[in-house]
mmCIF file of C-alpha atoms in Angstrom:
data_model
loop_
_atom_site.group_PDB
_atom_site.id
_atom_site.type_symbol
_atom_site.label_atom_id
_atom_site.label_comp_id
_atom_site.label_asym_id
_atom_site.label_seq_id
_atom_site.Cartn_x
_atom_site.Cartn_y
_atom_site.Cartn_z
ATOM 1 C CA MET A 23 11.327 40.727 -11.727
ATOM 2 C CA ILE A 24 11.849 39.347 -8.196
ATOM 3 C CA ASP A 25 11.432 35.744 -9.415
ATOM 4 C CA ARG A 26 14.228 36.378 -11.958
ATOM 5 C CA LEU A 27 16.485 37.741 -9.309
ATOM 6 C CA ILE A 28 15.829 34.794 -7.090
ATOM 7 C CA LEU A 29 16.711 32.380 -9.905
ATOM 8 C CA ILE A 30 19.882 34.252 -10.915
ATOM 9 C CA THR A 31 21.031 34.733 -7.282
ATOM 10 C CA GLY A 32 20.517 30.929 -6.821
ATOM 11 C CA VAL A 33 22.456 29.922 -9.872
ATOM 12 C CA TRP A 34 25.528 32.095 -8.941
ATOM 13 C CA THR A 35 25.301 31.038 -5.293
ATOM 14 C CA GLN A 36 25.548 27.423 -6.545
ATOM 15 C CA VAL A 37 28.549 28.456 -8.660
ATOM 16 C CA VAL A 38 30.289 29.904 -5.600
ATOM 17 C CA GLY A 39 29.540 26.699 -3.661
ATOM 18 C CA THR A 40 30.932 24.357 -6.305
ATOM 19 C CA VAL A 41 34.132 26.511 -6.383
ATOM 20 C CA ILE A 42 34.501 26.380 -2.561
ATOM 21 C CA ALA A 43 33.968 22.696 -2.555
ATOM 22 C CA ALA A 44 36.483 22.121 -5.426
ATOM 23 C CA ILE A 45 38.985 24.195 -3.441
ATOM 24 C CA GLY A 46 38.292 21.985 -0.372
ATOM 25 C CA GLU A 47 38.735 18.783 -2.416
ATOM 26 C CA THR A 48 42.079 20.006 -3.635
ATOM 27 C CA MET A 49 43.241 20.903 -0.041
ATOM 28 C CA ILE A 50 42.206 17.333 1.158
ATOM 29 C CA ILE A 51 44.696 15.822 -1.385
ATOM 30 C CA ARG A 52 47.516 18.035 -0.121
ATOM 31 C CA GLU A 53 46.506 17.361 3.500
ATOM 32 C CA GLU A 54 46.422 13.606 2.994
ATOM 33 C CA ARG A 55 49.880 13.656 1.419
ATOM 34 C CA LEU A 56 51.318 15.771 4.227
ATOM 35 C CA ASN A 57 49.324 14.072 6.981
ATOM 36 C CA GLN A 58 47.738 17.283 8.018
ATOM 37 C CA GLU A 59 44.374 17.995 9.703
ATOM 38 C CA PRO A 60 41.434 17.730 7.239
ATOM 39 C CA VAL A 61 40.534 21.430 6.966
ATOM 40 C CA GLY A 62 39.572 20.841 3.439
ATOM 41 C CA LEU A 63 36.463 18.804 4.503
ATOM 42 C CA ARG A 64 35.194 21.851 6.293
ATOM 43 C CA LEU A 65 35.379 23.802 2.914
ATOM 44 C CA VAL A 66 33.589 20.853 1.187
ATOM 45 C CA SER A 67 30.833 21.102 3.685
ATOM 46 C CA ILE A 68 30.541 24.889 3.387
ATOM 47 C CA GLY A 69 30.691 24.601 -0.447
ATOM 48 C CA ASN A 70 27.968 22.039 -0.438
ATOM 49 C CA GLY A 71 25.848 24.315 1.928
ATOM 50 C CA PHE A 72 26.158 27.132 -0.609
ATOM 51 C CA GLU A 73 25.229 24.673 -3.415
ATOM 52 C CA ALA A 74 22.109 23.536 -1.594
ATOM 53 C CA ALA A 75 20.921 27.073 -0.922
ATOM 54 C CA GLY A 76 21.619 28.052 -4.510
ATOM 55 C CA ASN A 77 19.742 24.962 -5.890
ATOM 56 C CA ALA A 78 16.797 25.797 -3.553
ATOM 57 C CA LEU A 79 16.752 29.465 -4.706
ATOM 58 C CA GLN A 80 16.989 28.338 -8.337
ATOM 59 C CA ALA A 81 14.146 25.893 -7.912
ATOM 60 C CA VAL A 82 11.876 28.601 -6.297
ATOM 61 C CA GLY A 83 12.745 31.124 -8.972
ATOM 62 C CA ALA A 84 12.335 28.516 -11.822
ATOM 63 C CA GLU A 85 8.962 27.433 -10.524
ATOM 64 C CA LYS A 86 7.677 30.855 -10.397
ATOM 65 C CA LEU A 87 8.927 31.573 -13.879
ATOM 66 C CA SER A 88 7.805 28.344 -15.344
ATOM 67 C CA ASP A 89 5.638 28.137 -18.277
ATOM 68 C CA GLY A 90 4.156 24.904 -17.073
ATOM 69 C CA SER A 91 5.887 22.759 -19.747
ATOM 70 C CA ILE A 92 7.122 19.335 -18.845
ATOM 71 C CA GLY A 93 10.790 20.512 -19.559
ATOM 72 C CA GLU A 94 10.446 23.225 -16.868
ATOM 73 C CA THR A 95 8.884 20.778 -14.516
ATOM 74 C CA TYR A 96 11.872 18.353 -14.915
ATOM 75 C CA ARG A 97 14.127 21.278 -14.279
ATOM 76 C CA VAL A 98 12.436 22.391 -10.979
ATOM 77 C CA ILE A 99 12.297 18.791 -9.709
ATOM 78 C CA GLY A 100 15.990 18.397 -10.739
ATOM 79 C CA ASP A 101 16.991 21.541 -8.680
ATOM 80 C CA TRP A 102 15.181 20.240 -5.550
ATOM 81 C CA ILE A 103 16.769 16.756 -5.997
ATOM 82 C CA GLN A 104 20.212 18.494 -6.254
ATOM 83 C CA ALA A 105 19.588 20.604 -3.190
ATOM 84 C CA SER A 106 18.761 17.417 -1.194
ATOM 85 C CA GLY A 107 21.931 15.694 -2.443
ATOM 86 C CA ASN A 108 23.907 18.696 -1.350
ATOM 87 C CA VAL A 109 22.412 18.764 2.185
ATOM 88 C CA THR A 110 23.353 15.119 2.422
ATOM 89 C CA ASN A 111 26.815 15.911 1.248
ATOM 90 C CA VAL A 112 27.055 18.564 3.969
ATOM 91 C CA TYR A 113 26.154 16.066 6.652
ATOM 92 C CA ALA A 114 28.519 13.512 5.179
ATOM 93 C CA ALA A 115 31.398 15.923 5.328
ATOM 94 C CA GLU A 116 30.688 16.809 8.777
ATOM 95 C CA LEU A 117 30.632 13.069 9.774
ATOM 96 C CA GLN A 118 34.011 12.671 8.153
ATOM 97 C CA PHE A 119 35.367 15.813 9.822
ATOM 98 C CA SER A 120 34.316 14.472 13.182
ATOM 99 C CA GLY A 121 36.198 11.148 12.721
ATOM 100 C CA LYS A 122 33.358 9.029 11.232
ATOM 101 C CA GLU A 123 35.024 8.499 7.906
ATOM 102 C CA LEU A 124 33.347 5.290 6.795
ATOM 103 C CA GLU A 125 29.766 6.568 7.631
ATOM 104 C CA GLY A 126 30.575 9.838 6.096
ATOM 105 C CA LEU A 127 32.030 8.393 2.893
ATOM 106 C CA ASN A 128 28.935 6.059 2.357
ATOM 107 C CA LEU A 129 26.592 9.014 2.826
ATOM 108 C CA ASP A 130 28.799 11.192 0.490
ATOM 109 C CA ILE A 131 28.506 8.561 -2.259
ATOM 110 C CA PHE A 132 24.683 8.660 -1.866
ATOM 111 C CA GLY A 133 24.585 12.511 -1.780
ATOM 112 C CA ASP A 134 26.676 12.706 -4.972
ATOM 113 C CA THR A 135 24.608 10.122 -6.786
ATOM 114 C CA VAL A 136 21.422 12.114 -5.820
ATOM 115 C CA GLN A 137 23.167 15.285 -7.039
ATOM 116 C CA SER A 138 23.942 13.567 -10.368
ATOM 117 C CA ILE A 139 20.391 12.534 -10.896
ATOM 118 C CA GLY A 140 19.094 15.955 -10.151
ATOM 119 C CA ALA A 141 21.509 17.722 -12.523
ATOM 120 C CA GLY A 142 20.602 14.982 -15.096
ATOM 121 C CA LEU A 143 16.931 15.839 -14.745
ATOM 122 C CA GLU A 144 17.728 19.515 -15.193
ATOM 123 C CA ALA A 145 19.730 18.674 -18.406
ATOM 124 C CA TYR A 146 16.971 16.655 -19.775
ATOM 125 C CA GLY A 147 14.419 19.335 -18.936
ATOM 126 C CA ALA A 148 16.658 21.901 -20.762
ATOM 127 C CA THR A 149 16.764 19.781 -23.890
ATOM 128 C CA LEU A 150 12.887 19.850 -24.041
ATOM 129 C CA SER A 151 12.860 23.697 -23.944
ATOM 130 C CA THR A 152 12.702 26.043 -26.891
ATOM 131 C CA ARG A 153 13.948 29.040 -25.032
ATOM 132 C CA ALA A 154 17.184 30.812 -25.991
ATOM 133 C CA TYR A 155 20.349 29.348 -24.399
ATOM 134 C CA SER A 156 18.516 26.059 -23.405
ATOM 135 C CA GLN A 157 21.183 23.973 -25.327
ATOM 136 C CA LEU A 158 23.978 25.697 -23.330
ATOM 137 C CA LEU A 159 21.967 25.053 -20.081
ATOM 138 C CA ALA A 160 21.748 21.419 -21.044
ATOM 139 C CA TYR A 161 25.529 21.185 -21.646
ATOM 140 C CA GLY A 162 26.201 22.832 -18.187
ATOM 141 C CA ASN A 163 23.865 20.507 -16.246
ATOM 142 C CA THR A 164 25.083 17.452 -18.125
ATOM 143 C CA LEU A 165 28.736 18.501 -17.046
ATOM 144 C CA GLN A 166 27.403 18.890 -13.526
ATOM 145 C CA SER A 167 25.792 15.581 -13.509
ATOM 146 C CA LEU A 168 28.927 13.851 -14.790
ATOM 147 C CA GLY A 169 31.077 15.695 -12.216
ATOM 148 C CA ALA A 170 28.924 14.577 -9.314
ATOM 149 C CA ALA A 171 28.897 10.980 -10.645
ATOM 150 C CA LEU A 172 32.780 11.206 -10.842
ATOM 151 C CA GLU A 173 32.917 12.320 -7.244
ATOM 152 C CA ALA A 174 30.738 9.333 -6.202
ATOM 153 C CA VAL A 175 33.134 7.009 -8.289
ATOM 154 C CA GLY A 176 36.120 8.557 -6.576
ATOM 155 C CA GLU A 177 34.586 7.958 -3.200
ATOM 156 C CA VAL A 178 34.035 4.307 -4.076
ATOM 157 C CA TYR A 179 37.892 4.010 -4.828
ATOM 158 C CA ILE A 180 38.497 5.537 -1.438
ATOM 159 C CA LEU A 181 36.333 3.078 0.221
ATOM 160 C CA LYS A 182 38.233 0.243 -1.730
ATOM 161 C CA GLU A 183 41.427 1.550 -0.130
ATOM 162 C CA MET A 184 42.660 3.194 -3.366
ATOM 163 C CA LYS A 185 42.702 6.607 -1.611
ATOM 164 C CA ASP A 186 45.139 8.532 -3.843
ATOM 165 C CA LEU A 187 43.430 7.598 -6.990
ATOM 166 C CA GLY A 188 40.011 8.151 -5.303
ATOM 167 C CA LEU A 189 40.875 11.662 -4.165
ATOM 168 C CA GLN A 190 42.071 12.556 -7.608
ATOM 169 C CA ILE A 191 38.913 11.372 -9.325
ATOM 170 C CA THR A 192 36.727 13.111 -6.783
ATOM 171 C CA THR A 193 38.723 16.319 -7.139
ATOM 172 C CA PHE A 194 38.355 16.196 -10.846
ATOM 173 C CA GLY A 195 34.725 15.592 -10.495
ATOM 174 C CA SER A 196 34.230 18.592 -8.242
ATOM 175 C CA TYR A 197 35.966 20.971 -10.782
ATOM 176 C CA ALA A 198 33.793 19.450 -13.668
ATOM 177 C CA GLN A 199 30.804 20.312 -11.433
ATOM 178 C CA ALA A 200 32.070 23.942 -10.880
ATOM 179 C CA ALA A 201 32.530 24.199 -14.711
ATOM 180 C CA GLY A 202 29.044 22.846 -15.352
ATOM 181 C CA ALA A 203 27.455 25.164 -12.708
ATOM 182 C CA THR A 204 29.128 28.142 -14.342
ATOM 183 C CA ILE A 205 28.055 27.210 -17.825
ATOM 184 C CA ALA A 206 24.443 26.700 -16.493
ATOM 185 C CA ALA A 207 24.633 30.047 -14.594
ATOM 186 C CA ILE A 208 25.735 31.913 -17.788
ATOM 187 C CA ALA A 209 22.884 30.227 -19.822
ATOM 188 C CA LEU A 210 20.266 31.130 -17.242
ATOM 189 C CA THR A 211 21.652 34.641 -16.804
ATOM 190 C CA LYS A 212 21.359 35.229 -20.558
ATOM 191 C CA GLN A 213 17.782 33.645 -20.543
ATOM 192 C CA TYR A 214 16.430 35.796 -17.620
ATOM 193 C CA GLY A 215 18.928 38.571 -17.089
#
């Protein structure tokens, strides 16, 4: 019972984190246009911290509930990879917040790419499962993977001095991640709830 609670707490903590980060990304667009202090970066950092904690809890719960199949193994590994990407993004946002924009942006691209790979592994693992709601879980994780990849693409545009377009792509990607995390959380709550 406790393992299910850990898993479900983790997935919903991740959802909260993705929503906080998406709100932060939206604030960054507004702050950039109005030449305001980058408070949105702090929310992005906090959101990614929640995501990292959620992914770690999800990995612990999923590992304990695992049936030992290769699909479950991919999902657990994907959770840990996503958590490491989120931790990287926390550090990247803090670097940017402290004025080290170039270093932070480069690290952010790396963190989002790592998150995308982790969510992709989770999606692949879900496709190998015969459990109920596994297809829905695969869809949610695929959307998360695409969202994280879009964030990385947006940050590349920012590095190439196309900041407005880059910020819009990054923000869209963060909302895609939030949607994907919510779909995945619903699937896992139905599986284990």
